[in-house]
Coordinates of C-alpha atoms in Angstrom, one line a residue:
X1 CA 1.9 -47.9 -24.6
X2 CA 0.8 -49.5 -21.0
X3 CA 1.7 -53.1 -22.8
X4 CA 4.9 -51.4 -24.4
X5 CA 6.2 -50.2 -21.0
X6 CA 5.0 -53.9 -18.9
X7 CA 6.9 -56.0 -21.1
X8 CA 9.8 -53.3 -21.5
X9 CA 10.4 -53.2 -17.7
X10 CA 8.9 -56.1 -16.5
X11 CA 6.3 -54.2 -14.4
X12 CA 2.9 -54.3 -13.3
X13 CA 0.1 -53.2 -15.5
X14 CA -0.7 -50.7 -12.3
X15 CA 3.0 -49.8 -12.0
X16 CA 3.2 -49.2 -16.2
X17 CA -0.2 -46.8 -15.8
X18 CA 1.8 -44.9 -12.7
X19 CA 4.6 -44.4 -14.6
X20 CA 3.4 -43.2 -17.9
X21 CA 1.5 -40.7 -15.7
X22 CA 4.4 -39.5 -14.2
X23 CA 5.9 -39.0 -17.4
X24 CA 3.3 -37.0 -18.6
X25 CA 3.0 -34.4 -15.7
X26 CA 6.8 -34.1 -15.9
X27 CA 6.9 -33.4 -19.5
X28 CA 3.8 -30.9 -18.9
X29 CA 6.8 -28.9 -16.8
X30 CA 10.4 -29.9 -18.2
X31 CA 10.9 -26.5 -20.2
X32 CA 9.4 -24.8 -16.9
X33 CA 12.0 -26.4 -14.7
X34 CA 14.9 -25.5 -17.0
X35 CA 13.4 -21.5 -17.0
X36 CA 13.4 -22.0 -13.1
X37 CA 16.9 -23.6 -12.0
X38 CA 18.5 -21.2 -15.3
X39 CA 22.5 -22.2 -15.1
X40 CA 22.0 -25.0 -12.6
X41 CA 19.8 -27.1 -14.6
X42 CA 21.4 -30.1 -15.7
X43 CA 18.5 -31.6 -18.0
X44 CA 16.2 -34.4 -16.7
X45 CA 15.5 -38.5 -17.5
X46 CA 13.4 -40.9 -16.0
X47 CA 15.3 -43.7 -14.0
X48 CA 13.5 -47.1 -15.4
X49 CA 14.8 -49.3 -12.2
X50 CA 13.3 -46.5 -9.6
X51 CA 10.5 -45.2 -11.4
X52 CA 11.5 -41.8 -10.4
X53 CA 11.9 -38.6 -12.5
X54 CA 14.8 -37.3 -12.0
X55 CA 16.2 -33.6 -12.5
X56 CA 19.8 -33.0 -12.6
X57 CA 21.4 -29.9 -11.0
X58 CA 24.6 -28.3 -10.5
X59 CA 25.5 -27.9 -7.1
X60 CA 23.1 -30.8 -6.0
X61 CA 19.5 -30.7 -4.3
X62 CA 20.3 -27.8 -1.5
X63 CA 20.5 -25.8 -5.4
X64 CA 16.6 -27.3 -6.5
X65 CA 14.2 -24.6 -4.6
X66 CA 13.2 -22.8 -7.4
X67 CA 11.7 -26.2 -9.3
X68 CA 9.6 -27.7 -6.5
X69 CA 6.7 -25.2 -7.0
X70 CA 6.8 -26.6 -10.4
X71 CA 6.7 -30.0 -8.7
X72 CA 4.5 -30.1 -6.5
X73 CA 1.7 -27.8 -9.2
X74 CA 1.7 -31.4 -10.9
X75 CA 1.7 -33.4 -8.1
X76 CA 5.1 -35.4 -8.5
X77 CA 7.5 -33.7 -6.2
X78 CA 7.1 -36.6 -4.3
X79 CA 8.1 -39.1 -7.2
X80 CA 11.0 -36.7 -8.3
X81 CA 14.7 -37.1 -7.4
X82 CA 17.4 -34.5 -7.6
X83 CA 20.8 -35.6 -8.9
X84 CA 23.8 -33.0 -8.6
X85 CA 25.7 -33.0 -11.8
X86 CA 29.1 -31.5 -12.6
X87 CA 27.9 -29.7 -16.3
X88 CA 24.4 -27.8 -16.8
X89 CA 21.9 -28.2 -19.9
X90 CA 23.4 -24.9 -21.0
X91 CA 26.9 -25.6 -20.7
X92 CA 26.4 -29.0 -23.1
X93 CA 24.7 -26.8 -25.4
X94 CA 26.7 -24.3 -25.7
X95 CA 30.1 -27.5 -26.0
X96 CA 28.0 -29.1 -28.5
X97 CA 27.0 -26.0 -30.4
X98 CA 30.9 -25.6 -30.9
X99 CA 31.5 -29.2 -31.2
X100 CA 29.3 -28.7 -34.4
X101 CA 30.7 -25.9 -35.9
X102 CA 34.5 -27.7 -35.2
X103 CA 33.0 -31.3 -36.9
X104 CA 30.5 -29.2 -39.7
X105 CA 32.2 -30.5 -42.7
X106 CA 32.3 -34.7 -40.7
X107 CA 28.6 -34.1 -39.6
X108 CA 27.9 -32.8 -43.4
X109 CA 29.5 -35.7 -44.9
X110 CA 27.6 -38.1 -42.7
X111 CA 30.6 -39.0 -41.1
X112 CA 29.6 -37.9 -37.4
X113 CA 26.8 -37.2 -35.0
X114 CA 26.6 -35.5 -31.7
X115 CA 23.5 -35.8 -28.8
X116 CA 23.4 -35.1 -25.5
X117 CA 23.1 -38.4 -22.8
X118 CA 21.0 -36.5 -20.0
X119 CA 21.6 -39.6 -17.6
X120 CA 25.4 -39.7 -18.0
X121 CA 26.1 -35.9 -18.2
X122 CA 27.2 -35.8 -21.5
X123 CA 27.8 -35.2 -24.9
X124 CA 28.0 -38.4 -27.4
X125 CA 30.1 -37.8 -30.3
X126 CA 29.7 -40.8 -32.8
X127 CA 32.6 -40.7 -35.3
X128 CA 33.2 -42.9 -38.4
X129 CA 35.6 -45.7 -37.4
X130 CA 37.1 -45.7 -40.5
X131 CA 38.5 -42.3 -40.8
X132 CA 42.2 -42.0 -40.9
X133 CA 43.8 -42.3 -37.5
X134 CA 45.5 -38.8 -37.3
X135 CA 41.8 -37.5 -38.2
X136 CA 40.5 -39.6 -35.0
X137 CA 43.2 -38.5 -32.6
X138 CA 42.2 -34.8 -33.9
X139 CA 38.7 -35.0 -33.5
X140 CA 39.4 -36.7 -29.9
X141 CA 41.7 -33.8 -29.2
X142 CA 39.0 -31.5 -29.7
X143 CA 36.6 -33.3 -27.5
X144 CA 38.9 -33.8 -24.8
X145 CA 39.7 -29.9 -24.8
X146 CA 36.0 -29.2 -23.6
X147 CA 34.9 -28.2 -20.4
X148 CA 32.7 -30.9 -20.1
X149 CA 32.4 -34.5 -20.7
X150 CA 32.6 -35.9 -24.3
X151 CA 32.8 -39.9 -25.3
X152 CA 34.1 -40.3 -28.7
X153 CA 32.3 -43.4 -29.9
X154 CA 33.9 -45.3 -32.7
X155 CA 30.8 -46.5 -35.3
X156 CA 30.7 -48.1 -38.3
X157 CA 30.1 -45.7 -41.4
X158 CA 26.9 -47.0 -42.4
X159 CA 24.8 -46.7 -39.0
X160 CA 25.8 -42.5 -39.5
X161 CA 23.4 -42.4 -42.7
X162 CA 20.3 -41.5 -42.0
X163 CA 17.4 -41.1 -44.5
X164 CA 14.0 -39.1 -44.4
X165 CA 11.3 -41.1 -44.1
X166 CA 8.7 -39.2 -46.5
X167 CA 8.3 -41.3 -49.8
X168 CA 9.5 -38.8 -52.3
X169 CA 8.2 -40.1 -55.8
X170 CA 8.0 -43.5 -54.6
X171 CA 4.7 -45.5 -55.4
X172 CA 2.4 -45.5 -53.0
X173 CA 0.4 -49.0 -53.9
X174 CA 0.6 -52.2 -52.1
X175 CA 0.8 -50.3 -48.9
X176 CA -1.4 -50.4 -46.1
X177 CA -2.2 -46.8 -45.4
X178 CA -3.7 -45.0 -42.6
X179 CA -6.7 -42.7 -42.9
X180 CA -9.7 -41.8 -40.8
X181 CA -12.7 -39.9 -41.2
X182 CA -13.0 -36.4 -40.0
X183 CA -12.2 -34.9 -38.1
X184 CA -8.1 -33.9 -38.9
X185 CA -5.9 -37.0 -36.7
X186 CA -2.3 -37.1 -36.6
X187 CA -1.0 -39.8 -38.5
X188 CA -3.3 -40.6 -41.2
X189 CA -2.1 -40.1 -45.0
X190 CA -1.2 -36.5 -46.6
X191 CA -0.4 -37.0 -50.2
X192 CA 0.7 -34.2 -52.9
X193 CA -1.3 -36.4 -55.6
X194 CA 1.1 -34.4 -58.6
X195 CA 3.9 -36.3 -57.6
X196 CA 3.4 -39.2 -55.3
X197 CA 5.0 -37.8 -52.5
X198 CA 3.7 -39.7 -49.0
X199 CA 3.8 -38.0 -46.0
X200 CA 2.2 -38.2 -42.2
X201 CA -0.2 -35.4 -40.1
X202 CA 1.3 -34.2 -37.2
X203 CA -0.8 -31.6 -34.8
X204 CA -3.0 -29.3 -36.1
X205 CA -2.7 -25.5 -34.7
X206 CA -3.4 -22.4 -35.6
X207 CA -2.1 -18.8 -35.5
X208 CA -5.1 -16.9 -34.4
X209 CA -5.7 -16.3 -38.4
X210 CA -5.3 -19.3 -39.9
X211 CA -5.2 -23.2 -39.2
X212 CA -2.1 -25.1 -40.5
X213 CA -1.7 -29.2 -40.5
X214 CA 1.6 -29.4 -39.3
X215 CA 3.9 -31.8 -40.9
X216 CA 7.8 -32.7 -41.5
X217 CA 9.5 -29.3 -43.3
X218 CA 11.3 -31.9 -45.7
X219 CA 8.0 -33.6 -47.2
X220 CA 7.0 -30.0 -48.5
X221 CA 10.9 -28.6 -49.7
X222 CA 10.3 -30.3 -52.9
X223 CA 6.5 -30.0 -53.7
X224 CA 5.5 -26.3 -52.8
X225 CA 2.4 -25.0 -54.7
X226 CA 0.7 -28.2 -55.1
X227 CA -2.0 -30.0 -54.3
X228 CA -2.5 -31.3 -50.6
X229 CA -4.9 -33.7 -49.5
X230 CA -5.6 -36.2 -46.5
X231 CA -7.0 -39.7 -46.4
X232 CA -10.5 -39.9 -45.1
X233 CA -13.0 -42.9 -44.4
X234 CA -12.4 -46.4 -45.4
X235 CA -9.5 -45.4 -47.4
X236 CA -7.3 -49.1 -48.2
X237 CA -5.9 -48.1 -51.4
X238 CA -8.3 -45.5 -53.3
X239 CA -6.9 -42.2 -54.1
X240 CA -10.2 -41.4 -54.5
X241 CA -11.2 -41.3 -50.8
X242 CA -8.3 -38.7 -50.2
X243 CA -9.8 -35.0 -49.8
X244 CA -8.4 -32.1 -50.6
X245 CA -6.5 -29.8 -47.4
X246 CA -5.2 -26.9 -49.1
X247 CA -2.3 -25.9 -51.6
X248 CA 0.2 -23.6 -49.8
X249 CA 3.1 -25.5 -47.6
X250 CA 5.2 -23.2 -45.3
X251 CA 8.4 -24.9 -44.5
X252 CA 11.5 -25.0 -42.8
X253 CA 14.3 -28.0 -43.0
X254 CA 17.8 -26.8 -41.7
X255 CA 19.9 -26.6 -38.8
X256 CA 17.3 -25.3 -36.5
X257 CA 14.7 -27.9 -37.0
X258 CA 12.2 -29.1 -39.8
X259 CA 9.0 -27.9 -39.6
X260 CA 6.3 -28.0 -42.3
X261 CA 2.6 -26.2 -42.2
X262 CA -0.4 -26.6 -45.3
X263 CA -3.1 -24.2 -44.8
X264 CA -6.4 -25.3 -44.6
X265 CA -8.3 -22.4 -43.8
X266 CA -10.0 -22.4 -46.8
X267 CA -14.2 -22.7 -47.5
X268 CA -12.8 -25.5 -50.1
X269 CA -11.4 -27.7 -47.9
X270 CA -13.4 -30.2 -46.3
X271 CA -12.0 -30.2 -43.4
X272 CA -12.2 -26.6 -42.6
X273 CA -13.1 -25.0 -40.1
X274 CA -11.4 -27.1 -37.5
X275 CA -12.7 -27.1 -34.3
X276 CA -11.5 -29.9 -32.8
X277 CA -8.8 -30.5 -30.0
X278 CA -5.6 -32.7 -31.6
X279 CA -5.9 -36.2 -31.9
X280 CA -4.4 -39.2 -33.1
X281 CA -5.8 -42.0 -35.3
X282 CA -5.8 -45.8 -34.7
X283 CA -4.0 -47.1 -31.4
X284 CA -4.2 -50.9 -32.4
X285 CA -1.4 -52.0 -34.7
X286 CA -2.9 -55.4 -35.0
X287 CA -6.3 -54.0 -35.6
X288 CA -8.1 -52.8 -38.9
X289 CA -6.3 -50.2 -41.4
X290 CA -8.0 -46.6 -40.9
X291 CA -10.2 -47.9 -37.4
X292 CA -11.5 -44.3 -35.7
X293 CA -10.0 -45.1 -32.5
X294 CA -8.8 -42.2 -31.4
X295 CA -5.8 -40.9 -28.6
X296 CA -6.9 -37.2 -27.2
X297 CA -3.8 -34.8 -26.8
X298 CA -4.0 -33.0 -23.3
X299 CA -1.1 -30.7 -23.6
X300 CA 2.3 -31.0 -25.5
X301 CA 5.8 -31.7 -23.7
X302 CA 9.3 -31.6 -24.3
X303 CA 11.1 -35.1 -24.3
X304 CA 13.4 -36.7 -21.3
X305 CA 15.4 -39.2 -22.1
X306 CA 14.0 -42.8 -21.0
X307 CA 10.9 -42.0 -21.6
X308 CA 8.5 -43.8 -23.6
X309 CA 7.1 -42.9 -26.5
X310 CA 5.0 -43.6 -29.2
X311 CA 4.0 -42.1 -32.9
X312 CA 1.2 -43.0 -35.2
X313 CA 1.9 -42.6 -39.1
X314 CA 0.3 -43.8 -42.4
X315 CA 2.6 -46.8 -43.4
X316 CA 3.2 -48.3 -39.6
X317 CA 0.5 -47.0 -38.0
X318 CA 1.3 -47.0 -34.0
X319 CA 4.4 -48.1 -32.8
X320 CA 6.4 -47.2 -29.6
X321 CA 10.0 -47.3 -27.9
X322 CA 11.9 -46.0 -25.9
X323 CA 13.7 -42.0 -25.9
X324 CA 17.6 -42.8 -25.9
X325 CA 19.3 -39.4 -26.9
X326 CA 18.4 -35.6 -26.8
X327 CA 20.1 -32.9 -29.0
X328 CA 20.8 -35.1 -31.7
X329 CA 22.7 -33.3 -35.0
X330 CA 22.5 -34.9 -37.6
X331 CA 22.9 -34.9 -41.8
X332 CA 18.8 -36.5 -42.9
X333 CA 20.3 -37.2 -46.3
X334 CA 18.9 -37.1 -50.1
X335 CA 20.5 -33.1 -50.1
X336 CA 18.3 -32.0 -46.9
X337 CA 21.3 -31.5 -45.0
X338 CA 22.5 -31.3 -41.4
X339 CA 19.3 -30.9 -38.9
X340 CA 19.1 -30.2 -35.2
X341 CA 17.0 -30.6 -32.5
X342 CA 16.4 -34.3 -33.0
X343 CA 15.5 -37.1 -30.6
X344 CA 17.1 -40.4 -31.1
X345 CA 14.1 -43.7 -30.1
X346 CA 14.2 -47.6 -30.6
X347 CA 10.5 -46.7 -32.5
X348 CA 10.3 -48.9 -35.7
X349 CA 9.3 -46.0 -38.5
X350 CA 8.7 -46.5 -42.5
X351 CA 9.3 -44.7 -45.1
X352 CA 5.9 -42.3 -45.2
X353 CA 5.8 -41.9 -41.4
X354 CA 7.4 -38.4 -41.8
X355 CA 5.5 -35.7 -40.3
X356 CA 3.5 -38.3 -37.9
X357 CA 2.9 -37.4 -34.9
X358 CA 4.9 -38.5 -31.8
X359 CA 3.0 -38.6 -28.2
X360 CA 3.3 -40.1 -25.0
X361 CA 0.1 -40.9 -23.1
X362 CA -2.0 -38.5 -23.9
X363 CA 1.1 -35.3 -24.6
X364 CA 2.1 -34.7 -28.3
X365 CA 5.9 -34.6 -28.2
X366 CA 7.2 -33.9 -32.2
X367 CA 6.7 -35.4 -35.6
X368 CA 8.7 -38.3 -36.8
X369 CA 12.0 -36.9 -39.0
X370 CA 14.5 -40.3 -40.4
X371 CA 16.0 -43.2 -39.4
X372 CA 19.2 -44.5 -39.1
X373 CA 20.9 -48.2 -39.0
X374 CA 22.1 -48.6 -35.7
X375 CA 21.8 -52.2 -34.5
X376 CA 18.7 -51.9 -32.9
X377 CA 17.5 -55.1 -32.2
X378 CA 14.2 -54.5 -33.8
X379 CA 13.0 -52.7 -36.9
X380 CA 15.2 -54.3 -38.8
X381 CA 18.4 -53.1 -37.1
X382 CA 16.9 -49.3 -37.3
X383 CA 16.2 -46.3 -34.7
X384 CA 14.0 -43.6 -35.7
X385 CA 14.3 -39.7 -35.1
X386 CA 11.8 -37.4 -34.0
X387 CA 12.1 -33.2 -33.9
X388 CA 10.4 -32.0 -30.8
X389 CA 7.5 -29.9 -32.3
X390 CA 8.1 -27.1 -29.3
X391 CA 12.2 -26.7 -30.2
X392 CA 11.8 -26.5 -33.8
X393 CA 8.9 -23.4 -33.7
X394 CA 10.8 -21.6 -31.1
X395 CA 13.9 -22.2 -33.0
X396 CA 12.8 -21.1 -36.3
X397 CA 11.1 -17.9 -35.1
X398 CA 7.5 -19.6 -35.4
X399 CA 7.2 -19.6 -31.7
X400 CA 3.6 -18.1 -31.6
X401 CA 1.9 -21.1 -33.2
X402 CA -1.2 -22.6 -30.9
X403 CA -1.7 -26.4 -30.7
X404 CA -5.1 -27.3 -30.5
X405 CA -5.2 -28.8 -27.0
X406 CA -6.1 -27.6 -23.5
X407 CA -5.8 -24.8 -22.2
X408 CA -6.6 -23.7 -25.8
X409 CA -5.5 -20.8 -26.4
X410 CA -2.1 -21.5 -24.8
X411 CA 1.1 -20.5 -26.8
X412 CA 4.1 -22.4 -27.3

């Protein structure tokens, strides 16, 4: 991540380590500031030329009292800057919300998308360029009629087709795969062996009864009941060295998020108990297939855009980029349908990286969801989506799940 962000800015290895450790103390607080400022918070990004935080407010900085407390607790009120801006976090919400429910049959049909730009102040609405014209100047009508700021971007059809990235009945062979020895990381393999269906770990919590791997909600919506299990030691192509988790998948994939959980609290599983805070397997890309090196989750965050970020998943192991858009809706494809609550990078993710786990120096952030053709000028013209892990169990009324990291016993 510290090489990522040198040769992404141009910065000094020192200034790269200050900045990722600014971004993690700010994402430590960014729901926190949003409780605190209530209708005058206007979101928050990280400005890559300053190497400030910034937190936008209505009314302007005379308006930011009730978030330097917040501030200063992590010790980056001095590195944060406070930008007035004319529409709230709320207010682009609550315009994209009905933005949604206006474009719900374009956004179905892959035909549209709509995210939030926290830098610019507003909502992006991407729209097939080759709908009919009097469709365009409707939809533009519509977006126009909002309180607050809307660009209409014209985009090619194809880049609005996105795809999950779980590798439903695909074979799994030839692959370099991730896998680690115990205890449970993020990232490695998780397999239903009964029908070849590939997936990533993402955190592992608990809610005070049992302890759940947490994965994408769409890798488990077609194999519930079946057998789950997750690559351990020197695992290169072997199903043999894959160890059984549990059979039961909880899982949500809709317009509130996609969420999945297998229970492993089970005296069969040899992974259980788990006592372990969260981690996350191999950090060298170039290095050896299933190494034990391991990245430590200290807390988990919500996402501002211009961050960095990084995930770790069985077919691409660790990769990072750069957070571009917030609030994404969008339609995942192959009959999932429209999902929320998405994150829009320039990561480079493969098909089997669903459910991986996203983090940014040392905070867990969400679990890798699709991709989508975009002209990105790496990963093969691709951008990947992540769900922020936070959103998505607040959303879909699994708010009192505990991620194993410190404080333990902290609920999200």
């Amino acid at each position: 991540m510290i090489k990522y962000l040198m040769a992404h800015d141009a910065v000094s290895q020192p200034v790269a380590v200050r900045r990722l450790e600014l971004q993690a103390r700010a994402g430590a607080i960014v729901g926190r500031l949003g409780a605190a400022l209530g209708s005058r918070w206007g979101n928050s990004w990280f400005d890559r030329s300053t190497g400030t935080f910034d937190v936008g407010v209505v009314g302007g900085p005379a308006q930011a009292s009730p978030a330097r407390p917040y501030l200063e607790s992590q010790g980056i009120a001095n590195e944060t800057a406070f930008v007035p801006v004319r529409s709230s976090a709320a207010e682009l919400n609550a315009a994209k919300a009905r933005l949604n429910t206006k474009l719900g049959a374009l956004i179905s049909q892959s035909a549209a998308t709509t995210g939030i730009d926290a830098e610019e102040d507003e909502i992006v609405l991407a729209l097939a360029s080759n709908l009919p014209v009097a469709q365009i100047a409707e939809v533009e009508a519509e977006a126009k009629a909002e309180s607050v700021k809307v660009e209409v971007v014209p985009t090619p059809p194809e880049e609005l087709i996105s795809e999950p990235l779980s590798c439903q009945n695909r074979p799994w062979r030839g692959a370099n795969l991730l896998a680690c020895a115990k205890p449970l990381r993020g990232g490695v393999g998780l397999m239903d062996l009964s029908t070849n269906v590939l997936c990533s770990l993402g955190f592992i919590v608990t809610d005070n009864t049992k302890e759940y791997v947490m994965t994408a909600g769409h890798c488990g919506a077609r194999q519930t009941g079946h057998s789950w299990q997750a690559g351990s030691s020197n695992f290169q192509e072997s199903l043999g060295n894959y160890q059984f988790i549990g059979n039961e998948m909880n899982y949500y994939v809709g317009s509130e998020g996609d969420v999945g959980f297998i229970t492993i609290n089970t005296a069969s599983s040899p992974w259980f108990p788990v006592s372990n805070p969260s981690e996350v397997a191999s950090l060298n890309p170039q290095g050896y297939w299933g190494s034990n090196e391991n990245q430590y989750l200290e807390n988990i965050a919500w996402s501002s855009q211009n961050g960095v970020a990084c995930f770790t998943g069985t077919r691409s192991d660790t990769q990072c980029g750069e957070i571009r858009l917030l609030g994404q809706t969008q339609d995942i494809g192959e009959g999932y349908g429209v999902v929320n609550h998405l994150v829009l990078t320039t990561m480079c993710a493969d098909h089997g990286d669903s459910g991986g786990t996203v983090w940014g120096n040392h905070s867990g952030l969400g679990t890798v969801e699709s991709r989508i053709l975009g002209g990105n000028p790496v990963c093969g013209g691709y951008y990947t989506y992540y769900t922020e892990a936070i959103q998505d169990l607040w959303y879909t009324g699994k708010g009192r799940i505990k991620f194993y990291v410190p404080p333990y016993g902290e609920t999200y």
